[in-house]
Short mmCIF file of C-alpha atoms (C1' of nucleotides) in Angstrom, two decimals:
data_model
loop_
_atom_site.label_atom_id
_atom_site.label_comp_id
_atom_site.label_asym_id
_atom_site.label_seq_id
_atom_site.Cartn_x
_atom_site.Cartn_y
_atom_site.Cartn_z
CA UNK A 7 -154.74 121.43 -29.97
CA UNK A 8 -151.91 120.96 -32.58
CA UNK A 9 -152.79 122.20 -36.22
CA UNK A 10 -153.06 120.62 -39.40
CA UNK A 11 -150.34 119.95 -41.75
CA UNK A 12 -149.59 117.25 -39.97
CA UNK A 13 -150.49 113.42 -39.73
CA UNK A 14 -152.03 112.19 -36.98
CA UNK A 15 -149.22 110.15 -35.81
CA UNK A 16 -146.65 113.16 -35.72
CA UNK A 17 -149.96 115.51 -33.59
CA UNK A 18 -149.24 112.50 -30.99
CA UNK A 19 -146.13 112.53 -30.79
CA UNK A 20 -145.89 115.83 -30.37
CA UNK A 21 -148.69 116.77 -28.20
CA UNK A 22 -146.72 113.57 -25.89
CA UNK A 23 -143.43 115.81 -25.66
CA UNK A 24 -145.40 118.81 -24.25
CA UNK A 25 -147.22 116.84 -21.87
CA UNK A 26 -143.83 114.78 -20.86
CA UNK A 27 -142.16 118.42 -20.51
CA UNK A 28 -145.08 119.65 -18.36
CA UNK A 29 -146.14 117.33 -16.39
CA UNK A 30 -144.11 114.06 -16.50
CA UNK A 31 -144.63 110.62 -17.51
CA UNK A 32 -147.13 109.63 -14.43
CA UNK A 33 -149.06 112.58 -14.91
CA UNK A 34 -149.77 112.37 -18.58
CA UNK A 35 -152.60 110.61 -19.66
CA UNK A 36 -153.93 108.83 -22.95
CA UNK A 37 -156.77 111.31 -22.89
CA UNK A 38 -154.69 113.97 -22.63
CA UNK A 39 -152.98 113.18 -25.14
CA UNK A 40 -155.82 112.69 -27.29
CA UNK A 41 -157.23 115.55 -26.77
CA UNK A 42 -154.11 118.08 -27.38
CA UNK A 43 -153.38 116.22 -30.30
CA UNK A 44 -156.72 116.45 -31.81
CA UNK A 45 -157.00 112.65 -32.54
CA UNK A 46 -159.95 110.72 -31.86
CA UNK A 47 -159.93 107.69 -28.68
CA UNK A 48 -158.81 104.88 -30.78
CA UNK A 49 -156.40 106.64 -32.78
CA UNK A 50 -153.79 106.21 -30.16
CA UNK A 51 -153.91 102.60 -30.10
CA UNK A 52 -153.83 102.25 -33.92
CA UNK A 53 -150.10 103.98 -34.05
CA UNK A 54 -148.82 103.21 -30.81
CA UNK A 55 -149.13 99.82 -28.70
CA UNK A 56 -149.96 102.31 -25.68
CA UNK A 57 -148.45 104.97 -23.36
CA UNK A 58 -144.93 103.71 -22.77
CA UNK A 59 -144.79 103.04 -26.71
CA UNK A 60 -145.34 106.80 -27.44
CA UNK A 61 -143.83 107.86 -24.67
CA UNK A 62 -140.31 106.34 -25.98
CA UNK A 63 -141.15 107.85 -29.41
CA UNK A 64 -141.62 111.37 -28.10
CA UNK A 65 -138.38 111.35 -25.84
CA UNK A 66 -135.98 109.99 -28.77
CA UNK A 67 -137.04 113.05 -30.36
CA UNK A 68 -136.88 115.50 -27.88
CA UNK A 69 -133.37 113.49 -26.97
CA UNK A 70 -132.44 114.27 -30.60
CA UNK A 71 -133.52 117.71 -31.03
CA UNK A 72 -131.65 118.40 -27.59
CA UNK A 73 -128.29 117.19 -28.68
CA UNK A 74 -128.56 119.25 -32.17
CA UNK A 75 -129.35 122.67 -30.56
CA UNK A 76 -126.50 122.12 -27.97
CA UNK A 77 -124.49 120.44 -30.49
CA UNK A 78 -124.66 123.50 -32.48
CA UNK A 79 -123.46 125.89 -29.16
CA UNK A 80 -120.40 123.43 -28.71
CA UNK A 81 -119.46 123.46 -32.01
CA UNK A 82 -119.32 126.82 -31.93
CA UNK A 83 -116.86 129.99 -32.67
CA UNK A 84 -114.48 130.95 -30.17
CA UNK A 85 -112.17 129.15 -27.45
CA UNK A 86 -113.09 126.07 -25.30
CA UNK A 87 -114.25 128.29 -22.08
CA UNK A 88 -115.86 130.64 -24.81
CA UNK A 89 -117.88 128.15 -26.27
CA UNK A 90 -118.46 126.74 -22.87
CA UNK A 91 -120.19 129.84 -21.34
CA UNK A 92 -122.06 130.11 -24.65
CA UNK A 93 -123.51 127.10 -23.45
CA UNK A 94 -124.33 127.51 -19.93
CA UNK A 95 -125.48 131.20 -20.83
CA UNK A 96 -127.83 130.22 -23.50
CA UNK A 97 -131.42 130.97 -24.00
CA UNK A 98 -133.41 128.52 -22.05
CA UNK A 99 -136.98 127.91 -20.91
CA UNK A 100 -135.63 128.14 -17.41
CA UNK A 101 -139.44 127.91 -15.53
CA UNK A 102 -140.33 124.83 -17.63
CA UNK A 103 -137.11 122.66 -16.81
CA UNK A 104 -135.02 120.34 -18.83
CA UNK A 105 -137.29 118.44 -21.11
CA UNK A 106 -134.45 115.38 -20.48
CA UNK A 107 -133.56 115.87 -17.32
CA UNK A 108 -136.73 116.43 -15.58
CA UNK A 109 -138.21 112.74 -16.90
CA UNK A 110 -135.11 111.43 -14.07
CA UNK A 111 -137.49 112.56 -11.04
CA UNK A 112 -140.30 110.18 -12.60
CA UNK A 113 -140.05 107.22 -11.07
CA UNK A 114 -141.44 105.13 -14.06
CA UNK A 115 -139.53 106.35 -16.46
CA UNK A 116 -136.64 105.27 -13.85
CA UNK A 117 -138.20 101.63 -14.13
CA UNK A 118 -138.31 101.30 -17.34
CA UNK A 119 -135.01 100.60 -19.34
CA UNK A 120 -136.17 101.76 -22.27
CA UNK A 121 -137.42 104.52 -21.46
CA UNK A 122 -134.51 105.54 -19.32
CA UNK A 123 -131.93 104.86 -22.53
CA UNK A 124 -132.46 108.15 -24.09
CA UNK A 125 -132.47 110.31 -21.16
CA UNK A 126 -129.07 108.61 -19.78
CA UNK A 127 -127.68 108.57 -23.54
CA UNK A 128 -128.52 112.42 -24.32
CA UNK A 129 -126.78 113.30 -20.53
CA UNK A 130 -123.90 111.34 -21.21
CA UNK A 131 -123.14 112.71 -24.92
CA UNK A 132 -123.54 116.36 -23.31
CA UNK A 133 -120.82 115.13 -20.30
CA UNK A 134 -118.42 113.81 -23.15
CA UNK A 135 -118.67 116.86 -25.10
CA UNK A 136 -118.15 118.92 -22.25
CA UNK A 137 -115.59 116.87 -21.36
CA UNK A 138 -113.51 117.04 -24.65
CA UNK A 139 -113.96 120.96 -24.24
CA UNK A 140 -112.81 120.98 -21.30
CA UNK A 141 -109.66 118.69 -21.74
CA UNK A 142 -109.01 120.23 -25.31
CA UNK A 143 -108.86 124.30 -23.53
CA UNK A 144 -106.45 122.94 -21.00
CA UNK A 145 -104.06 123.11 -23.47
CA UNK A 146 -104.35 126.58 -24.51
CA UNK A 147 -104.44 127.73 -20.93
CA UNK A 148 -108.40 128.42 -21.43
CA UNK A 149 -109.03 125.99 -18.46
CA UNK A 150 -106.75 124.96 -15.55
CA UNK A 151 -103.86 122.03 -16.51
CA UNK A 152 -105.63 120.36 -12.82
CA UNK A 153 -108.79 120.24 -13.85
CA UNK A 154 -110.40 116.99 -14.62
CA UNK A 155 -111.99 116.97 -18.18
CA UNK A 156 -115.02 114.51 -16.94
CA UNK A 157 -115.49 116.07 -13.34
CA UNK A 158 -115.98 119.68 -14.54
CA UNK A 159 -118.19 118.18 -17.44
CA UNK A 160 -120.32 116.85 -14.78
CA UNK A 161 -120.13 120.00 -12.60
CA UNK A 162 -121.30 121.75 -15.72
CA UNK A 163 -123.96 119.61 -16.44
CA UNK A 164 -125.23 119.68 -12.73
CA UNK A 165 -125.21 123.29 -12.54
CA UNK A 166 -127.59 123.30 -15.20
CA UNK A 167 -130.09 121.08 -14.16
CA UNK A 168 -130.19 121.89 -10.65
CA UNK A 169 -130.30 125.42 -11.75
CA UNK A 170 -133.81 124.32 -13.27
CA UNK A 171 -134.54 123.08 -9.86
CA UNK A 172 -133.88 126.13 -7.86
CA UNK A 173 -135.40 128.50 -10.43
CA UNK A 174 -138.90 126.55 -10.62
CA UNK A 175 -138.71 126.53 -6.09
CA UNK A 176 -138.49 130.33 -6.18
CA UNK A 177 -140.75 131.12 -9.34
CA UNK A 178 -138.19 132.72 -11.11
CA UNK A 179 -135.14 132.38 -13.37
CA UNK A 180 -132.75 134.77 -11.20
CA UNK A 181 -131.45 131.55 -9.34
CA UNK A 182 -130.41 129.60 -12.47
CA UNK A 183 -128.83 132.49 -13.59
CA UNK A 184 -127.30 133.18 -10.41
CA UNK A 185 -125.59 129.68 -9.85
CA UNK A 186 -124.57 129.96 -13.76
CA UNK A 187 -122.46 133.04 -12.78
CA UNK A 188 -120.84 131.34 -10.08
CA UNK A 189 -119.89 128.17 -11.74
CA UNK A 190 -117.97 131.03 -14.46
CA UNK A 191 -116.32 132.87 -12.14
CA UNK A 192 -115.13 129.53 -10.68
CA UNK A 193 -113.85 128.40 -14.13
CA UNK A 194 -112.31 131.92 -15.21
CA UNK A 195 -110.53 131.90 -11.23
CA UNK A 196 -109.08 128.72 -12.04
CA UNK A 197 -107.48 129.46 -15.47
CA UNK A 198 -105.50 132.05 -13.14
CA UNK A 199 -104.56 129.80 -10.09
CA UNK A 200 -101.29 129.69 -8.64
CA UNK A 201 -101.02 125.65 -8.30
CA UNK A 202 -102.43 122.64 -9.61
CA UNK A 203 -106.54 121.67 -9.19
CA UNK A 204 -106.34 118.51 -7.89
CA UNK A 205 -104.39 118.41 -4.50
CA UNK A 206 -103.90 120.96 -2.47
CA UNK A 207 -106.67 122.02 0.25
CA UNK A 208 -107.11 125.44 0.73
CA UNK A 209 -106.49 126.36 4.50
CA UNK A 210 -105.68 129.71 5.79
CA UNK A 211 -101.99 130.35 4.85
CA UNK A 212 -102.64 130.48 1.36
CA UNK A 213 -102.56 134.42 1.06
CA UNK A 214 -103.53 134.86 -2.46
CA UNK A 215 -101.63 138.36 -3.79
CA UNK A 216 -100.67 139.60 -7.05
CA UNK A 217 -103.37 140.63 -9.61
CA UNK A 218 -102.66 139.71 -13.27
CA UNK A 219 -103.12 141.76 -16.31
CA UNK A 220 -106.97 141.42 -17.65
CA UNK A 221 -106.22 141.48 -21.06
CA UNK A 222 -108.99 140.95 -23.29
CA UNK A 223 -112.28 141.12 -21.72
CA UNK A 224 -114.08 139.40 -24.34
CA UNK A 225 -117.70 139.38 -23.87
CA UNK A 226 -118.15 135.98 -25.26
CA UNK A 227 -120.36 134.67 -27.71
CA UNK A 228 -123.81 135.52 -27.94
CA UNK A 229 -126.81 133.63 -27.13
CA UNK A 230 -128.11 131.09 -29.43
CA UNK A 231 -131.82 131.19 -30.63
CA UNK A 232 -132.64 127.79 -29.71
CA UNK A 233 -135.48 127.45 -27.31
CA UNK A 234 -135.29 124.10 -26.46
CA UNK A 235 -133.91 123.49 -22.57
CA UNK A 236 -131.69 121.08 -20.93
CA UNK B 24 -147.31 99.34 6.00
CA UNK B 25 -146.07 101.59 9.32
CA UNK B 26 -145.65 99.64 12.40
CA UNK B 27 -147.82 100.72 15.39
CA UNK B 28 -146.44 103.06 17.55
CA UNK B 29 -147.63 105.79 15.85
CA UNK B 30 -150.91 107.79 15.93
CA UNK B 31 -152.87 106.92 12.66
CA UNK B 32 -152.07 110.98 11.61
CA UNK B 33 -148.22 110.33 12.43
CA UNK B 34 -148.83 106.90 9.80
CA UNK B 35 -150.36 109.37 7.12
CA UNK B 36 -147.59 111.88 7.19
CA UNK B 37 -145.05 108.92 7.12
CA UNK B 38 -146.62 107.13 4.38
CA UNK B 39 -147.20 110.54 2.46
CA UNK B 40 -143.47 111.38 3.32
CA UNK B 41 -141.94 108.02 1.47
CA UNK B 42 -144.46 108.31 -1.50
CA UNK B 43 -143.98 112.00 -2.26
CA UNK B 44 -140.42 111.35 -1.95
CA UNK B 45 -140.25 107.93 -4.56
CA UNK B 46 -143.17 109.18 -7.26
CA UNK B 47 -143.88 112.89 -6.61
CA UNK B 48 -147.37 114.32 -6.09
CA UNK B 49 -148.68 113.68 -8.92
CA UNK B 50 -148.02 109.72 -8.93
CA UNK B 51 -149.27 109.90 -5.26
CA UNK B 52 -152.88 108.63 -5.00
CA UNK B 53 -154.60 109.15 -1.83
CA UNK B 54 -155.00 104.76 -1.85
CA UNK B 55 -151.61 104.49 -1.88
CA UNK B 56 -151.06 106.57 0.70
CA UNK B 57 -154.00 104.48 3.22
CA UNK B 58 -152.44 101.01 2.03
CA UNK B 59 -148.90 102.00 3.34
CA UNK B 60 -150.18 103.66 6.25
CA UNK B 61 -152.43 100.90 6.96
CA UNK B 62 -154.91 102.98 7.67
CA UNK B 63 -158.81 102.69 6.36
CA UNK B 64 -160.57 104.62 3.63
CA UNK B 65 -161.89 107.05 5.57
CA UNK B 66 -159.48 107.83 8.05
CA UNK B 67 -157.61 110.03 5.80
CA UNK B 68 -160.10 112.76 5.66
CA UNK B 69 -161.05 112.80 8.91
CA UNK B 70 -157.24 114.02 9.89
CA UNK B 71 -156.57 115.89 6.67
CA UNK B 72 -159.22 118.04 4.33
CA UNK B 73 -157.79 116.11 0.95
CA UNK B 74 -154.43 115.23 -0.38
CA UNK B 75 -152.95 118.75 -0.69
CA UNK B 76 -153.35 119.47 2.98
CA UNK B 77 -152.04 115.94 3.91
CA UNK B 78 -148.73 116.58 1.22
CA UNK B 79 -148.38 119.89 3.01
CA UNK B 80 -148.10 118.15 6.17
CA UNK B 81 -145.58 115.86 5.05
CA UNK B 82 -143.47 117.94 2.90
CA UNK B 83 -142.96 120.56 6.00
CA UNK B 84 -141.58 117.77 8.00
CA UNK B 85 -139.56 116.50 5.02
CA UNK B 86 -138.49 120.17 4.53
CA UNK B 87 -137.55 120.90 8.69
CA UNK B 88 -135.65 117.29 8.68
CA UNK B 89 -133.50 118.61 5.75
CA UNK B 90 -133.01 121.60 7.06
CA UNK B 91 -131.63 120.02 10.73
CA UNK B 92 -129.53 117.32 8.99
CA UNK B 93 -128.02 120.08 6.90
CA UNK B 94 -127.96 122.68 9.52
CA UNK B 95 -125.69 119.97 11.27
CA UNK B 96 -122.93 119.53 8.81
CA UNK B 97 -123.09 123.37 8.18
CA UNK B 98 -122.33 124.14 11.66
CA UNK B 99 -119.66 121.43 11.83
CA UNK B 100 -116.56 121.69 13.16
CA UNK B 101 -113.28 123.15 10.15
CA UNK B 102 -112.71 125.88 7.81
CA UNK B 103 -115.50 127.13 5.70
CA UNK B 104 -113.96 125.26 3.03
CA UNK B 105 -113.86 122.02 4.87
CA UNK B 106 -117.65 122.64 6.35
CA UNK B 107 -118.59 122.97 2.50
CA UNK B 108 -116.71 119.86 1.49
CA UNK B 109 -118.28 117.95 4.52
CA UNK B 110 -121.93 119.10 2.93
CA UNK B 111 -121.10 118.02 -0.38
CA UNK B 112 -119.62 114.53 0.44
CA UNK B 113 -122.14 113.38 3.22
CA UNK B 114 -123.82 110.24 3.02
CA UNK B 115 -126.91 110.56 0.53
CA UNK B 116 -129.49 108.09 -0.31
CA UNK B 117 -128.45 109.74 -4.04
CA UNK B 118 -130.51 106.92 -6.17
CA UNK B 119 -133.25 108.63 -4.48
CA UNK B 120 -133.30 111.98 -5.49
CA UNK B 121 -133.78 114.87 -3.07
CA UNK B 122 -137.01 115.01 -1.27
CA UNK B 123 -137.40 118.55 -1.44
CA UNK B 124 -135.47 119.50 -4.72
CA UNK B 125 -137.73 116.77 -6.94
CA UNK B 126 -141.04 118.58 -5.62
CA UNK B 127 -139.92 121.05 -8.25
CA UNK B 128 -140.95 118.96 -10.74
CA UNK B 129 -144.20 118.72 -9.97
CA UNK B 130 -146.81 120.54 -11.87
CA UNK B 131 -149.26 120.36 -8.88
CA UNK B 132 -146.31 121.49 -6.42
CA UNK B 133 -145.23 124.37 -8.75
CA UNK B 134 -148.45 125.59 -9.15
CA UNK B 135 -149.79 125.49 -5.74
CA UNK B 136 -148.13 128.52 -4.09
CA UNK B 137 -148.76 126.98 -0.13
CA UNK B 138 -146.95 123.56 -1.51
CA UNK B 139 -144.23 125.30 -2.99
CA UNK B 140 -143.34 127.32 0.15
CA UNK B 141 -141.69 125.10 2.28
CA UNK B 142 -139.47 123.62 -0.97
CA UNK B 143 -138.61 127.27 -2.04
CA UNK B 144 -137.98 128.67 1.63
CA UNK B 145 -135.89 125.42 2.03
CA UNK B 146 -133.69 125.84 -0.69
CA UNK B 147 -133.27 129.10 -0.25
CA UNK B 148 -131.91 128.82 3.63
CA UNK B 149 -129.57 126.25 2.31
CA UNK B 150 -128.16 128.55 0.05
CA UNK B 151 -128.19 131.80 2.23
CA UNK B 152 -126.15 129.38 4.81
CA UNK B 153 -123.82 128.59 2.24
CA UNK B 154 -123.34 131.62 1.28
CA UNK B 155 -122.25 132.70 4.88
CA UNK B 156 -119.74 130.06 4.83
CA UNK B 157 -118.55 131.26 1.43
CA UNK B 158 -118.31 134.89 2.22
CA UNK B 159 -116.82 133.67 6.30
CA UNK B 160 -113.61 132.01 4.24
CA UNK B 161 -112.93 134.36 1.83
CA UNK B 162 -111.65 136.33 4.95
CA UNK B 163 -109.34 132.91 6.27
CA UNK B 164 -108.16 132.46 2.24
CA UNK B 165 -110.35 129.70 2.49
CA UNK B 166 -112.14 130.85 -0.63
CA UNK B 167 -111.30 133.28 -3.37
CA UNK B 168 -111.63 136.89 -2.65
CA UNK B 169 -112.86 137.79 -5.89
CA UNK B 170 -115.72 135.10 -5.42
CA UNK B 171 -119.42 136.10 -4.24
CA UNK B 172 -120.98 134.02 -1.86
CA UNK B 173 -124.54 133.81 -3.34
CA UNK B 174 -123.33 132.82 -6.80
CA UNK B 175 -121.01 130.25 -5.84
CA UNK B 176 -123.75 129.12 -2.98
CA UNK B 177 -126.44 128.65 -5.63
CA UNK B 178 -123.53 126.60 -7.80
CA UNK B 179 -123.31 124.41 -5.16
CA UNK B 180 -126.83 123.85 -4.61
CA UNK B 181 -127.46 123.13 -8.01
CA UNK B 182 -124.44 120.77 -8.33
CA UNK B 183 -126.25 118.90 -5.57
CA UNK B 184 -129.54 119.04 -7.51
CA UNK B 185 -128.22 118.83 -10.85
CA UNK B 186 -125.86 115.75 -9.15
CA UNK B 187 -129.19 113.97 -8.43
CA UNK B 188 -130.09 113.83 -12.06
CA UNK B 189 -127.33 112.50 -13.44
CA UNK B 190 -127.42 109.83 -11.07
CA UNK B 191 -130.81 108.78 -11.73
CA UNK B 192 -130.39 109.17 -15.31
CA UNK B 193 -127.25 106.92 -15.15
CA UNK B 194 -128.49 104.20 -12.70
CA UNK B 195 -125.54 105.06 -11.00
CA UNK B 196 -124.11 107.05 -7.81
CA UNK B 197 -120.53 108.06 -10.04
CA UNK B 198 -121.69 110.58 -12.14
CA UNK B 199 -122.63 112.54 -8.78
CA UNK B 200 -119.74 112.01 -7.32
CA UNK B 201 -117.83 112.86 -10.05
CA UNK B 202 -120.17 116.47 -10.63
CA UNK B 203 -119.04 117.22 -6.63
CA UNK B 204 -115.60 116.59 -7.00
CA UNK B 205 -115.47 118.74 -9.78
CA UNK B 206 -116.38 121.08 -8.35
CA UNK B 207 -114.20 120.71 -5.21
CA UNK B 208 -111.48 121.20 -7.46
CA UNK B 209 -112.82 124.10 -8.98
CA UNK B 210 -113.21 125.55 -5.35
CA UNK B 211 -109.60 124.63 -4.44
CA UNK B 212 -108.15 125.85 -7.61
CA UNK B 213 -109.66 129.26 -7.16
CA UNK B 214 -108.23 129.63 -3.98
CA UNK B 215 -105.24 129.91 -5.42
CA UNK B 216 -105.80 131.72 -8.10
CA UNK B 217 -102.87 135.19 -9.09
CA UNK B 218 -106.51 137.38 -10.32
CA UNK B 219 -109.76 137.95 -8.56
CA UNK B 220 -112.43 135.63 -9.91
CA UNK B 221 -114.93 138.54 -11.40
CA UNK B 222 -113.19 140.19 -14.05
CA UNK B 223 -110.32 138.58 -16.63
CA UNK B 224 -111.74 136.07 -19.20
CA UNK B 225 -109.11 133.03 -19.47
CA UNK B 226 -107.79 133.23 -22.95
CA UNK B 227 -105.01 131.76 -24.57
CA UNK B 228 -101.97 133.87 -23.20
CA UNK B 229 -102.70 133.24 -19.69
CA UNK B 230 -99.48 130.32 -18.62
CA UNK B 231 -100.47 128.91 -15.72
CA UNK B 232 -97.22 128.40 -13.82
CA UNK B 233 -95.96 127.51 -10.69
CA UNK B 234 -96.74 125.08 -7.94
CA UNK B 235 -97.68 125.70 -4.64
CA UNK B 236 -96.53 124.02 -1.52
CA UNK B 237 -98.99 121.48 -0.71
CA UNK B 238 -99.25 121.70 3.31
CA UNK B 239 -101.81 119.40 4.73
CA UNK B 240 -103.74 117.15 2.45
CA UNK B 241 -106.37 117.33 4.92
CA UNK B 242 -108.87 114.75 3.99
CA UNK B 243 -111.89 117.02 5.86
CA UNK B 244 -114.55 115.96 7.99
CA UNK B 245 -115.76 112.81 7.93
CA UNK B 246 -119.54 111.80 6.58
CA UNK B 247 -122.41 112.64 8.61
CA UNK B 248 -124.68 109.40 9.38
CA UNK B 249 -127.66 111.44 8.39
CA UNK B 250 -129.63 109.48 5.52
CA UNK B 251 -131.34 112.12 4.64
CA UNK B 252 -130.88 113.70 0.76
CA UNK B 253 -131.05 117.12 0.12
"C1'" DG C 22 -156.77 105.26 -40.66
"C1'" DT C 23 -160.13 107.43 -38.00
"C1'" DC C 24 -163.92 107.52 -35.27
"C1'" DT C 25 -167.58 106.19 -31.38
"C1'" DA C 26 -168.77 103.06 -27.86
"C1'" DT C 27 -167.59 100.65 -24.13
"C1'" DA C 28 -165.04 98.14 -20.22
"C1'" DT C 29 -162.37 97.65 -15.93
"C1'" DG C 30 -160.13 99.47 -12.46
"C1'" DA C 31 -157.95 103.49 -10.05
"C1'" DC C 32 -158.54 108.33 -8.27
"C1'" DG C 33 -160.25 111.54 -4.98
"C1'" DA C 34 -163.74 112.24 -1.90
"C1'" DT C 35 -168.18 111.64 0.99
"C1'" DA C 36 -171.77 109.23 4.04
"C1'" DG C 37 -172.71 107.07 7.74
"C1'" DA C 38 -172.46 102.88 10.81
"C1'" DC C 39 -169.79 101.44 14.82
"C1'" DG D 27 -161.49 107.96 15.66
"C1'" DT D 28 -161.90 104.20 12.71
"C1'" DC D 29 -164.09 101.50 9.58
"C1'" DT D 30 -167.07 99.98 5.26
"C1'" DA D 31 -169.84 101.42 1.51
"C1'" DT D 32 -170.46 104.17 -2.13
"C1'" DC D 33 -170.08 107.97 -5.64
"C1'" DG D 34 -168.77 110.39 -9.88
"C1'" DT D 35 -164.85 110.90 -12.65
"C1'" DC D 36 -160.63 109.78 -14.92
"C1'" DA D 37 -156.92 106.37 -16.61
"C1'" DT D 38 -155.83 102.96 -19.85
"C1'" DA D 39 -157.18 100.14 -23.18
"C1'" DT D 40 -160.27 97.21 -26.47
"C1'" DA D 41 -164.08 96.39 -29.99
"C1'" DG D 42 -165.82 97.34 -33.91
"C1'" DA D 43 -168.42 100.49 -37.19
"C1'" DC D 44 -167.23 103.54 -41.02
#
DNA sequence: GTCTATATGACGATAGAC
DNA sequence: GTCTATCGTCATATAGAC
């Protein structure tokens, strides 16, 4: 049950995103609705045509308050792959999933054009941004010259969500965590490789030797307060 | 509607199988389920007690069918590198989603700790396999030495999973394939990388230099006909 | 704008005839 | 084993009083 303070229109709306981010679009219901949001039967159907209608109103705005709080990681201090991990290591509600990404496994949202617009729009600014990280550290040696500004965006973006996926099958966050680590040691071990990304395939003469100088072991940014997933 | 052939319990599990896999539990209704299965009302609950122990039924043959379709790739023939490349490029129904990795979103599945089982113990053989074939090439330079198998195992998991999403979200197969070969390249590039993976943070004075010889541009195994997603 | 009352069909399950 | 009939509840929405 939302408190006061606020109209009855915004108590559906938001009462909608928690019930979108909990249980989907198929297994929310009007009542449901109604009855976390405090607002009497009709109510509902005064501000909103029906379900899909406030449906679409409560994922713009979880769409829009996802792209400021990451916005506001990516924008950060420090280098591209600094600003990067700040990202993949920041505070998330890994047991409830990706508010955004999680609406891709219903299959009506999936039907529905509309409804799908925001979800695919909020993935694909995150995969740009990424992407323009990615392609701008390249330069200063933060990222490997091979590496494909859009395909590690994607990788990055992956890792994430099915990181949500393997932390809600076990029951706990270790896994998220644990494929987060990986997909950093794979971006640091890159910055440090020998030859080019893209072409050749590793096979057993490769013999990797020498070990470079660490040289700053900077413990990166730390984590951002936002509680808001993706 | 199944064809004949089958008992009317082998029609249930079927039916079950297809409708868990395209709308989840939750937008699964036990009608649905006796329309596509063709069988009556009734005939449901004389096989099964209810819906969970028919979806339990179904989801540990989805779960043994991914495991054997994997397991077969896995156990392929190539380096550990190539067996992973093989798993991440084989033929996926990717529009689809994973049958077993989109239980996770699920309130009813996530909350049910007999429904969750065979999802989590899936997933987690996957990864403990890949993790094998991680740790297996490190010793052939296949893979980094610095790398650990159960991180980068869990990255590629996720990548799948996280693959999925963006796919769905999209309307398109690319952005998966684009999050995989990402992180191919990632893989390949730390193969060749002058520092173990674990310790130096890439900063700006790191001058990525010289280029390897390319030796065989092997184009690894080809896709497995297995329709099955994981 | 907000509420109560109500309607139609779907959901999940049971009873009992054949 | 399979079917039809039925049940109580919920899903989604409308009507209309206040």
């Amino acid at each position: 049950m939302y408190s006061d303070g606020m109209s009855t229109r915004e108590r559906l709306i938001e009462a909608t995103r928690g019930l979108l981010w909990e249980r989907g679009y198929v297994g929310t219901s009007p009542r449901a609705i109604q009855q976390l949001s405090g607002a009497g039967q009709g109510s509902m159907y005064h501000h909103f045509a029906g379900k899909p209608e406030l449906a679409l109103a409560a994922v713009r705005r979880t769409a829009q308050e996802m792209r400021d709080s990451a916005g506001a990681v990516l924008d950060g201090p420090g280098t591209p792959y600094e600003r990067v991990e700040a990202y993949l290591r920041r505070e998330r509600d890994v047991l409830r999933g990706c508010p955004i990404g999680r609406l891709t496994m219903d299959p009506e949202i999936v039907a529905s054009d509309e409804l799908r617009a925001p979800v695919d729009e909020t993935l694909d600014w995150l995969r740009e941004r990424l992407a323009g990280l990615v392609e701008e550290g390249r330069e200063g040696g933060s990222f490997a010259p091979g590496l494909d500004g859009e395909e590690i965006a994607a990788t990055i973006v992956a890792t994430v969500q099915g990181g949500y996926v393997l932390a809600r099958a076990s029951g706990s966050t270790a896994a998220f965590d644990t494929g987060v680590r990986g997909l950093l040691s794979l971006l640091r071990a890159s910055a440090h490789a020998a030859a080019p990304a893209n072409s050749p395939a590793p096979g057993r003469p490769s013999a990797p030797g020498g070990r470079a100088a660490s040289e700053e072991t900077a413990r990166s940014a730390t984590a951002v307060p936002a509680r808001t997933a993706d």
